[in-house]
mmCIF file of C-alpha atoms in Angstrom:
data_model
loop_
_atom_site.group_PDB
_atom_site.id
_atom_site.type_symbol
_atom_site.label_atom_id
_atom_site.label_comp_id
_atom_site.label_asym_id
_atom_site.label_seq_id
_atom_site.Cartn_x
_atom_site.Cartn_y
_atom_site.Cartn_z
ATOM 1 C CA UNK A 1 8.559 -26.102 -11.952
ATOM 2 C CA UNK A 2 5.266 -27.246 -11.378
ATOM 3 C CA UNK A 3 2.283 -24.899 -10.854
ATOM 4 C CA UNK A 4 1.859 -25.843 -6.722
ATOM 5 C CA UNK A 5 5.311 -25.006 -6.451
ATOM 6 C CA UNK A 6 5.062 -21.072 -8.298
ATOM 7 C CA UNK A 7 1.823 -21.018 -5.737
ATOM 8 C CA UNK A 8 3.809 -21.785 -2.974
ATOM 9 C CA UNK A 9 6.939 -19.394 -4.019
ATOM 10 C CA UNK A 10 4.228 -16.604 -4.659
ATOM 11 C CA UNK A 11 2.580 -17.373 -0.610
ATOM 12 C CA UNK A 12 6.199 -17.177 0.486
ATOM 13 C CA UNK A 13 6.910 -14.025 -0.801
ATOM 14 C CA UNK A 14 3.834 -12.213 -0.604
ATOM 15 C CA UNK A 15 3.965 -13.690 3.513
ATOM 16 C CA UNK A 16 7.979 -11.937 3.748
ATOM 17 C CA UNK A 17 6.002 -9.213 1.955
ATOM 18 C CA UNK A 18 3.867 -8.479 5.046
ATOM 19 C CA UNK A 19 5.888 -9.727 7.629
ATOM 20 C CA UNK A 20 8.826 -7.076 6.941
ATOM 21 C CA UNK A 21 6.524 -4.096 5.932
ATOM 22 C CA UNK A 22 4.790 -4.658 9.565
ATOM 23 C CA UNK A 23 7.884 -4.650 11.204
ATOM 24 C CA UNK A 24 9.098 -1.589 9.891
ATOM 25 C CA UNK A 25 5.782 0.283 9.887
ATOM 26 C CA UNK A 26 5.592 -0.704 13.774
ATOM 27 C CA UNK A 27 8.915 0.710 14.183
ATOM 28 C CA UNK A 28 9.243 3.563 12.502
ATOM 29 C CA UNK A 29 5.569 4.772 10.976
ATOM 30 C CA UNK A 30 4.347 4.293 7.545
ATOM 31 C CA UNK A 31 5.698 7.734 6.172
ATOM 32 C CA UNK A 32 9.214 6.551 7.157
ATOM 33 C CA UNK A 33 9.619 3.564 5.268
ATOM 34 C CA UNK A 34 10.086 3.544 1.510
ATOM 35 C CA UNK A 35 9.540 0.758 -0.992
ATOM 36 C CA UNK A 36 13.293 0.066 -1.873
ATOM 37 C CA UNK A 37 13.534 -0.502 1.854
ATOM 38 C CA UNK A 38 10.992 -3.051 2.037
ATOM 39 C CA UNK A 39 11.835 -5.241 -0.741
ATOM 40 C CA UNK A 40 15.869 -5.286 0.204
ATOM 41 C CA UNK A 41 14.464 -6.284 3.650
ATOM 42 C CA UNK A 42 12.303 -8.943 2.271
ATOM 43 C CA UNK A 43 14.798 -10.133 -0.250
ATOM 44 C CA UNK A 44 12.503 -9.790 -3.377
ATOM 45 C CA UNK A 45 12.288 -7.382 -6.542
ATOM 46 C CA UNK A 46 10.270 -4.695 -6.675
ATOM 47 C CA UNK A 47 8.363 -6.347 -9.502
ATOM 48 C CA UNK A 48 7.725 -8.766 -6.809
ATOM 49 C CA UNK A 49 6.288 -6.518 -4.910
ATOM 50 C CA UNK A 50 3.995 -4.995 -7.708
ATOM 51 C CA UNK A 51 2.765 -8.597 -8.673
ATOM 52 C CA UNK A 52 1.305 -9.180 -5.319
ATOM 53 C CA UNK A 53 0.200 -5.393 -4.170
ATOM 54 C CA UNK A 54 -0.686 -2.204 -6.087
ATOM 55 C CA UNK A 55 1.648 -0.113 -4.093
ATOM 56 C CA UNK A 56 2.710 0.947 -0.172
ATOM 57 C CA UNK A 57 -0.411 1.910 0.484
ATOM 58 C CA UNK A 58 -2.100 -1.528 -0.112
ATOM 59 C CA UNK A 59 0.933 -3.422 1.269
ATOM 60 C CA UNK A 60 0.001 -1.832 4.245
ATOM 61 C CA UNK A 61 -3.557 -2.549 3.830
ATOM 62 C CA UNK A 62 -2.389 -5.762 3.578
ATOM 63 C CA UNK A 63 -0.440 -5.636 6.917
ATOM 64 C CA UNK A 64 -3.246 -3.617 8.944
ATOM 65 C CA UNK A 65 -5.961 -6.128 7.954
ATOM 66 C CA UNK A 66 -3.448 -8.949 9.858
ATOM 67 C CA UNK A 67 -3.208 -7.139 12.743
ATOM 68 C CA UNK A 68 -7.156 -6.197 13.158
ATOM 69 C CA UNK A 69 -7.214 -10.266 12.714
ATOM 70 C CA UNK A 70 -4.594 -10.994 15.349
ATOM 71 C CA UNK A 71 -6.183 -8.056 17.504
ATOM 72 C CA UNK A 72 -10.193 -9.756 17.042
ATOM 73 C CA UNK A 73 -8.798 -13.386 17.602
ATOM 74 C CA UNK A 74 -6.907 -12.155 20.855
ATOM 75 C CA UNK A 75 -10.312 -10.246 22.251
ATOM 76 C CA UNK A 76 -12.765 -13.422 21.363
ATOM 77 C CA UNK A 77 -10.196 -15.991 22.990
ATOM 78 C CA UNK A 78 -10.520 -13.560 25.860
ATOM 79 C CA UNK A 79 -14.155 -13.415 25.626
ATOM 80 C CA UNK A 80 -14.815 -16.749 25.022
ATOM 81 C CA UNK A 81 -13.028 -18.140 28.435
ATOM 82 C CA UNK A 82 -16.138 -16.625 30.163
ATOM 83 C CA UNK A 83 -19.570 -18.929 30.564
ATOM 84 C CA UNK A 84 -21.420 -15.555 31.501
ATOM 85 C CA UNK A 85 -22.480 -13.484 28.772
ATOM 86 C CA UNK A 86 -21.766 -10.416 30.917
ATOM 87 C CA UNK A 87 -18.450 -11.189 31.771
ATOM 88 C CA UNK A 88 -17.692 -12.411 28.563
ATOM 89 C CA UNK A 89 -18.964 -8.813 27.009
ATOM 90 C CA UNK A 90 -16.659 -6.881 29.667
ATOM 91 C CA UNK A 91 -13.324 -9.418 29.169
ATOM 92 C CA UNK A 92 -13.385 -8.664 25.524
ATOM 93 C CA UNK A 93 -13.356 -4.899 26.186
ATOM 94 C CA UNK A 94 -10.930 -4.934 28.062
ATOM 95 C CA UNK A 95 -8.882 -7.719 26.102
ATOM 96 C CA UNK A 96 -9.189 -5.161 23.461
ATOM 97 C CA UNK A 97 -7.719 -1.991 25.654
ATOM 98 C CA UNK A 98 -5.143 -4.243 26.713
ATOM 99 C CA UNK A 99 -4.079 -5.563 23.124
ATOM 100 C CA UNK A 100 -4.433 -1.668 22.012
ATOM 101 C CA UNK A 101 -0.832 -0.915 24.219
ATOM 102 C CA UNK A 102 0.785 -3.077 22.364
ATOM 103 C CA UNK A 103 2.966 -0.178 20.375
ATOM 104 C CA UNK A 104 2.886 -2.231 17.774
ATOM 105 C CA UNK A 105 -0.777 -2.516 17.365
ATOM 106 C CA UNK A 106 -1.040 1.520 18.565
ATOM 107 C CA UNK A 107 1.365 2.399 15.302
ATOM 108 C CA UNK A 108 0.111 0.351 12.991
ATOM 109 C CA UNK A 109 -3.861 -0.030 14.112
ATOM 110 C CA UNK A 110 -4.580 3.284 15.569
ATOM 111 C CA UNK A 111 -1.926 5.584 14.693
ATOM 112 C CA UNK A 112 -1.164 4.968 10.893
ATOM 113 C CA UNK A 113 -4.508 3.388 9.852
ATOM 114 C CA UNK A 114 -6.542 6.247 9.501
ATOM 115 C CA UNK A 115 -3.544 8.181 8.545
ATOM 116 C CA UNK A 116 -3.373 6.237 5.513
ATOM 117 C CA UNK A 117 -5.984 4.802 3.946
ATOM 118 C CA UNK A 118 -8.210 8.034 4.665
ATOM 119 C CA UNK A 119 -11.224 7.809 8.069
ATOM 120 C CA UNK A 120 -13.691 6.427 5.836
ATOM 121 C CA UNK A 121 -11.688 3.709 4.731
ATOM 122 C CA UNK A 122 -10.282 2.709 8.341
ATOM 123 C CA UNK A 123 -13.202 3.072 9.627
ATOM 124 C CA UNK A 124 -14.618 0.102 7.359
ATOM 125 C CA UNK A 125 -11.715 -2.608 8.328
ATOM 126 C CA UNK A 126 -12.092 -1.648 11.630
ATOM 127 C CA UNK A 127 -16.497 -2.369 11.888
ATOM 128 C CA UNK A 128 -15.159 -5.929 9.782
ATOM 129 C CA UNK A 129 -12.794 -6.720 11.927
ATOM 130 C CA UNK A 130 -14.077 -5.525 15.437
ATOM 131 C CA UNK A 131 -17.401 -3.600 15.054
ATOM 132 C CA UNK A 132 -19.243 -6.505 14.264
ATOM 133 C CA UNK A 133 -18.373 -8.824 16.932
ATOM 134 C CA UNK A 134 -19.012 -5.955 18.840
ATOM 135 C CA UNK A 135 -23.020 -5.245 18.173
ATOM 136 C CA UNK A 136 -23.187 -9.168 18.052
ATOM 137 C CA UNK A 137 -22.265 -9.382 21.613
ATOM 138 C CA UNK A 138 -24.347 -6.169 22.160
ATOM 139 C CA UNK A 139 -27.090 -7.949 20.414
ATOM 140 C CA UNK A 140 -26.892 -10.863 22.655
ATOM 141 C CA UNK A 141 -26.666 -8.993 25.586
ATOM 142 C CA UNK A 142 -30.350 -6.970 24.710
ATOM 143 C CA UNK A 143 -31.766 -10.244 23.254
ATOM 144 C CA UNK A 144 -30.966 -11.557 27.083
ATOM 145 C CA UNK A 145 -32.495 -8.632 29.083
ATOM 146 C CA UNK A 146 -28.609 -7.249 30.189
ATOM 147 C CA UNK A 147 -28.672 -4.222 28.697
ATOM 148 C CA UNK A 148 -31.811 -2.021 28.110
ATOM 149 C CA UNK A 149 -33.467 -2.246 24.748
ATOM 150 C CA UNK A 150 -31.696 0.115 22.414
ATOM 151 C CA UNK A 151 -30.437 -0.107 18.748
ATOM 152 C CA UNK A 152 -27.164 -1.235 18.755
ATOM 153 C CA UNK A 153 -25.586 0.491 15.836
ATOM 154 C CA UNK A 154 -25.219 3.494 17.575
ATOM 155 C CA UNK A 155 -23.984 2.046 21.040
ATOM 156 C CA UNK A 156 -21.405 -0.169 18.886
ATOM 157 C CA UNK A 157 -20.283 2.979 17.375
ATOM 158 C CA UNK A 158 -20.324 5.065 20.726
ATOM 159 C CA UNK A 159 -18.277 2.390 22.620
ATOM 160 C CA UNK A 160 -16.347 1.602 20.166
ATOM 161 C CA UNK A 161 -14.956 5.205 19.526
ATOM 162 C CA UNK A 162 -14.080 5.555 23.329
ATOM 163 C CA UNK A 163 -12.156 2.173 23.806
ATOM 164 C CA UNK A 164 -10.053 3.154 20.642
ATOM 165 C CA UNK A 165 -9.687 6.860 21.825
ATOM 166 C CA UNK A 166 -8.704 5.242 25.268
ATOM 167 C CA UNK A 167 -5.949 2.997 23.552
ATOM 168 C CA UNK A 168 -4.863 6.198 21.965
ATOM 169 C CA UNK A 169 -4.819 8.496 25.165
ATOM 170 C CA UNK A 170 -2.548 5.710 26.789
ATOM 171 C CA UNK A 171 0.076 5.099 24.176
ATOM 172 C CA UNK A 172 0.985 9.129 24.657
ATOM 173 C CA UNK A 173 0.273 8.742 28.543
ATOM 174 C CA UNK A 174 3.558 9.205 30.647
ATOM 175 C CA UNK A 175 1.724 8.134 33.651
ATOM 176 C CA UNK A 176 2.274 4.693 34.198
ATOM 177 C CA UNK A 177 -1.503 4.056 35.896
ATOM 178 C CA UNK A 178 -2.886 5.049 32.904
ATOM 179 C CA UNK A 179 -3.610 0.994 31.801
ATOM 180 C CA UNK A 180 -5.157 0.130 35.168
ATOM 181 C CA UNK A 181 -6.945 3.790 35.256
ATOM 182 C CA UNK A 182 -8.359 3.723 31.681
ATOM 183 C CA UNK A 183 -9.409 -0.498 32.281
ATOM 184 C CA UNK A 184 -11.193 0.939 35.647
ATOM 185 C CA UNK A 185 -13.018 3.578 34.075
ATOM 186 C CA UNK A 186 -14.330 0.880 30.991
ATOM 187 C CA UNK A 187 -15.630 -0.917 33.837
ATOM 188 C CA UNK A 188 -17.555 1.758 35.369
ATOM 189 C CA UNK A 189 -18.944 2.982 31.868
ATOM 190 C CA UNK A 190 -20.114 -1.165 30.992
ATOM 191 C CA UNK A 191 -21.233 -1.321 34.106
ATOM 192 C CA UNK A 192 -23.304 1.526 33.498
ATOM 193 C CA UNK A 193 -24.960 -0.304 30.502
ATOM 194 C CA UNK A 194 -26.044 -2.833 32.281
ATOM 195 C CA UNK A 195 -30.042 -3.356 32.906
ATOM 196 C CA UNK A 196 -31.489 -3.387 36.670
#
């Protein structure tokens, strides 16, 4: 067997790896699913599974750093339909509220991500993956006389915190306005932002 096939083999698994571990974390919470579950679900060893990842923990690290990806690439395709820089700033907050209901995204993103690997920690992948498109878009915005001179780490931090709060407040909302509510009420509060 040559070496570009063992590569390959090793991609395969550590991709069934992932793919199973998200779909049970998703459907039943990190704390719920145990190792010997995952690998008989993904068809490999568990020295499979300790070849490519450390443990559960970084398996899920593993799984939570694809869906911050699939969560950023959703907002900037969003974002990036938009020609105006304001409208482009507001579509990607609310691409991001919307993506956030996914119950997928709410178990894995917002409900078992700090859970897991600890505030700080979640807090880190989460400026990478979001945060920094985030204050560059606030950036932008200030550069282009939109929004008020201000520094930006704060106001990334501030807005960021209350879109992921919001996500959180409507995955355990029985009213079924809460999307449309929530989305109206990140409208006002951008709006607010916004220079004379």
């Amino acid at each position: 067997m040559t070496e570009g096939v063992r590569a390959q083999q090793r991609e395969q698994t550590r991709r069934a790896l992932v793919a199973e571990s998200r779909q049970l974390f998703a459907t039943r919470g990190y704390a719920a699913v145990g190792l010997a579950e995952i690998v008989r679900v993904a068809g490999v060893t568990k020295g499979a599974l300790y070849h490519h990842f450390a443990g559960k923990a970084e398996l899920f690290r593993a799984v939570l750093a694809e869906v911050q990806r699939e969560v950023a690439h959703r907002v900037a395709t969003t974002a990036d339909a938009e020609e105006d820089p304001w409208a482009r700033f507001t579509a990607g907050c609310q691409a991001f509220l919307t993506a956030s209901t996914d119950p997928e995204i709410q178990q894995i993103m917002l409900i078992d991500g700090p859970a897991v690997l600890g505030w700080n920690e979640w807090r880190a992948l989460d400026e990478a993956a979001s945060g920094r498109h985030l204050a560059d878009a606030l950036t932008l915005l200030i550069e282009e006389g939109l929004i008020a001179p201000q520094p930006v780490a704060p106001l990334t931090h501030l807005l960021s915190g209350a879109m992921n709060e919001a996500a959180l407040w409507i995955a355990g909302a029985a009213d079924p306005t809460a999307l449309a509510d929530t989305r109206t009420a990140l409208a006002r509060m951008l709006d607010a932002l916004r220079a004379p």
